Coordinates of C-alpha atoms in Angstrom, one line a residue:
X458 CA 93.3 113.4 72.7
X459 CA 90.1 115.2 74.0
X460 CA 88.2 112.4 72.2
X461 CA 90.1 109.6 74.1
X462 CA 89.6 111.3 77.5
X463 CA 86.0 112.1 76.8
X464 CA 85.5 108.6 76.0
X465 CA 87.0 107.4 79.4
X466 CA 85.0 110.0 81.4
X467 CA 81.8 108.8 79.7
X468 CA 82.9 105.1 80.3
X469 CA 83.8 105.8 84.1
X470 CA 80.4 107.8 84.4
X471 CA 78.2 104.8 83.0
X472 CA 80.1 102.3 85.0
X473 CA 79.4 104.5 88.5
X474 CA 75.6 104.6 87.4
X475 CA 75.7 100.9 86.7
X476 CA 77.8 100.3 89.9
X477 CA 75.1 102.0 92.2
X478 CA 72.6 99.3 92.0
X479 CA 73.7 96.3 90.1
X480 CA 71.2 93.6 90.9
X481 CA 69.1 91.8 88.6
X482 CA 66.5 88.7 89.4
X483 CA 66.7 85.8 87.3
X484 CA 63.4 85.1 85.4
X485 CA 63.9 81.1 86.1
X486 CA 64.8 81.5 89.8
X487 CA 64.2 83.8 93.0
X488 CA 68.0 83.9 93.7
X489 CA 69.5 87.6 93.3
X490 CA 72.5 87.9 91.4
X491 CA 74.4 91.1 93.1
X492 CA 77.6 92.5 91.3
X493 CA 80.2 94.8 93.2
X494 CA 82.2 97.3 91.2
X495 CA 85.9 97.2 92.1
X496 CA 87.2 99.8 94.4
X497 CA 90.7 100.1 92.5
X498 CA 89.2 100.1 89.1
X499 CA 85.6 101.5 89.4
X500 CA 84.9 100.6 85.4
X501 CA 85.2 96.7 86.2
X502 CA 83.4 94.2 88.5
X503 CA 85.3 93.2 91.7
X504 CA 86.4 89.4 91.6
X505 CA 84.2 87.5 94.1
X506 CA 87.1 86.2 95.7
X507 CA 88.2 89.6 96.8
X508 CA 85.5 90.5 99.2
X509 CA 87.4 93.0 101.2
X510 CA 88.1 90.7 104.2
X511 CA 92.0 90.8 103.5
X512 CA 93.9 93.9 104.8
X513 CA 94.9 96.0 101.6
X514 CA 92.2 94.4 99.3
X515 CA 90.9 96.9 97.1
X516 CA 89.3 94.6 94.3
X517 CA 92.5 94.7 92.1
X518 CA 92.5 91.5 90.1
X519 CA 92.4 92.7 86.1
X520 CA 94.0 89.6 84.8
X521 CA 91.7 87.2 86.8
X522 CA 94.2 85.1 89.0
X523 CA 91.7 85.0 92.0
X524 CA 89.3 82.9 89.8
X525 CA 92.0 80.6 89.1
X526 CA 94.3 80.2 92.2
X527 CA 92.9 80.4 95.9
X528 CA 93.3 84.1 97.5
X529 CA 95.0 82.6 100.3
X530 CA 98.0 81.1 98.3
X531 CA 98.0 84.4 96.1
X532 CA 98.1 86.7 99.4
X533 CA 101.0 84.3 100.8
X534 CA 102.7 84.7 97.4
X535 CA 102.3 88.4 97.5
X536 CA 103.7 89.0 100.7
X537 CA 106.8 86.9 100.4
X538 CA 107.4 88.9 97.4
X539 CA 106.9 92.3 99.0
X540 CA 109.2 91.3 101.9
X541 CA 112.1 90.0 99.4
X542 CA 111.6 93.1 97.5
X543 CA 111.8 95.4 100.4
X544 CA 115.1 93.8 101.3
X545 CA 116.3 94.0 97.8
X546 CA 115.4 97.7 97.6
X547 CA 117.5 98.1 100.8
X548 CA 120.5 95.7 99.2
X549 CA 120.6 98.1 95.9
X550 CA 120.9 101.2 97.8
X551 CA 123.4 99.8 100.5
X552 CA 125.7 98.4 97.8
X553 CA 125.9 102.0 96.3
X554 CA 127.7 102.9 99.6
X555 CA 129.1 100.2 101.3
X556 CA 130.9 96.8 99.8
X557 CA 132.2 93.9 101.8
X558 CA 136.2 94.0 101.9
X559 CA 138.1 91.7 99.4
X560 CA 138.5 91.1 95.8
X561 CA 135.4 88.7 95.7
X562 CA 133.1 91.6 96.7
X563 CA 134.2 94.3 94.1
X564 CA 132.1 97.1 93.3
X565 CA 129.7 96.4 90.2
X566 CA 126.4 97.0 89.1
X567 CA 123.6 94.6 90.5
X568 CA 122.8 93.4 87.2
X569 CA 126.6 92.4 86.5
X570 CA 127.0 91.0 90.1
X571 CA 124.4 88.5 89.6
X572 CA 126.3 87.1 86.7
X573 CA 129.7 87.2 88.5
X574 CA 128.0 85.3 91.6
X575 CA 126.5 82.7 89.5
X576 CA 129.9 82.0 87.6
X577 CA 131.7 81.9 90.9
X578 CA 129.3 79.9 93.1
X579 CA 127.8 82.7 95.5
X580 CA 124.5 82.6 94.0
X581 CA 124.6 78.4 94.9
X582 CA 124.9 79.3 98.2
X583 CA 122.0 81.7 98.2
X584 CA 119.8 79.0 96.5
X585 CA 120.7 76.3 99.1
X586 CA 120.0 79.0 102.1
X587 CA 116.6 79.6 100.2
X588 CA 115.7 76.3 99.5
X589 CA 116.2 75.7 103.3
X590 CA 113.7 78.4 104.1
X591 CA 111.2 77.4 101.5
X592 CA 110.8 74.1 103.3
X593 CA 109.6 75.7 106.2
X594 CA 107.5 78.2 104.2
X595 CA 105.8 75.2 102.6
X596 CA 104.6 73.7 106.0
X597 CA 103.2 77.2 106.9
X598 CA 101.7 77.6 103.4
X599 CA 99.9 74.1 104.2
X600 CA 98.6 75.6 107.5
X601 CA 97.3 78.6 105.6
X602 CA 95.5 76.6 103.0
X603 CA 94.0 74.6 105.8
X604 CA 92.6 77.8 107.5
X605 CA 94.8 77.6 110.7
X606 CA 97.2 80.4 109.9
X607 CA 96.8 83.7 108.1
X608 CA 98.7 84.5 105.2
X609 CA 102.3 85.8 105.7
X610 CA 102.0 85.3 109.5
X611 CA 105.1 83.7 111.1
X612 CA 104.4 84.8 114.7
X613 CA 107.6 87.1 114.4
X614 CA 106.8 90.1 116.5
X615 CA 109.8 90.7 118.9
X616 CA 108.9 94.5 119.5
X617 CA 105.3 93.2 120.3
X618 CA 103.8 95.8 117.9
X619 CA 100.7 93.9 117.1
X620 CA 99.0 93.5 120.5
X621 CA 96.5 96.0 119.7
X622 CA 94.4 94.7 116.8
X623 CA 93.8 97.8 115.2
X624 CA 97.6 98.5 115.2
X625 CA 98.2 95.2 113.9
X626 CA 95.9 96.0 110.7
X627 CA 97.5 99.3 110.1
X628 CA 101.0 97.7 110.3
X629 CA 99.9 94.8 108.0
X630 CA 98.5 97.5 105.5
X631 CA 101.6 99.5 105.7
X632 CA 103.7 96.4 104.9
X633 CA 101.6 95.4 102.1
X634 CA 101.7 99.2 100.4
X635 CA 105.4 99.4 101.1
X636 CA 105.9 95.8 99.6
X637 CA 103.9 96.6 96.5
X638 CA 105.8 99.7 95.9
X639 CA 109.3 97.7 96.5
X640 CA 108.2 95.6 93.7
X641 CA 108.0 98.5 91.8
X642 CA 111.3 100.0 92.7
X643 CA 113.2 96.7 92.1
X644 CA 111.9 96.6 88.5
X645 CA 113.0 100.1 88.2
X646 CA 116.3 99.8 89.3
X647 CA 117.3 96.8 87.5
X648 CA 115.8 98.5 84.0
X649 CA 118.1 101.6 84.8
X650 CA 120.9 99.7 85.2
X651 CA 120.3 97.8 82.0
X652 CA 119.9 101.0 80.0
X653 CA 122.2 103.4 81.5
X654 CA 124.9 101.0 82.9
X655 CA 124.8 103.0 86.1

């Protein structure tokens, strides 16, 4: 174990030494190639698309998705999954305390409820409504890809919390961090229900 830890610390130390001044000149041209080390993973280079211009960007892309897909599309998808996961976490917690009246909404585990509502047609209704929202979402995504709209922005601010740009950036970062946590939490809830049946 000590050898493993010391190997990692040597690797991180070497990465930080290299990251301090990683620039090399090509012998065949006068162009300078500069590499930036990822803030979130200091032993890896930061992907070129993750330049820190988006809120919450810390250079985390170990699988290289930003090389294959447009970063605006990835951020739109991330925010959509964040928002759905935050609602799902709320749903997981609320259904432990309160269920709608009637035999159709009997108390059960969320994993069992999914199969039940697929069989009885409740999930078909949800699919219909989600498809309706996705139509409008595709128009918004088109605007994002054209550069006329920020990813995830729907001009929904009834409390006018985003008037101040500094506060808006703070709220956007909070939404992103809480959404990332919620995505992990939903996975934890589901696996806990599968394993413990509770």
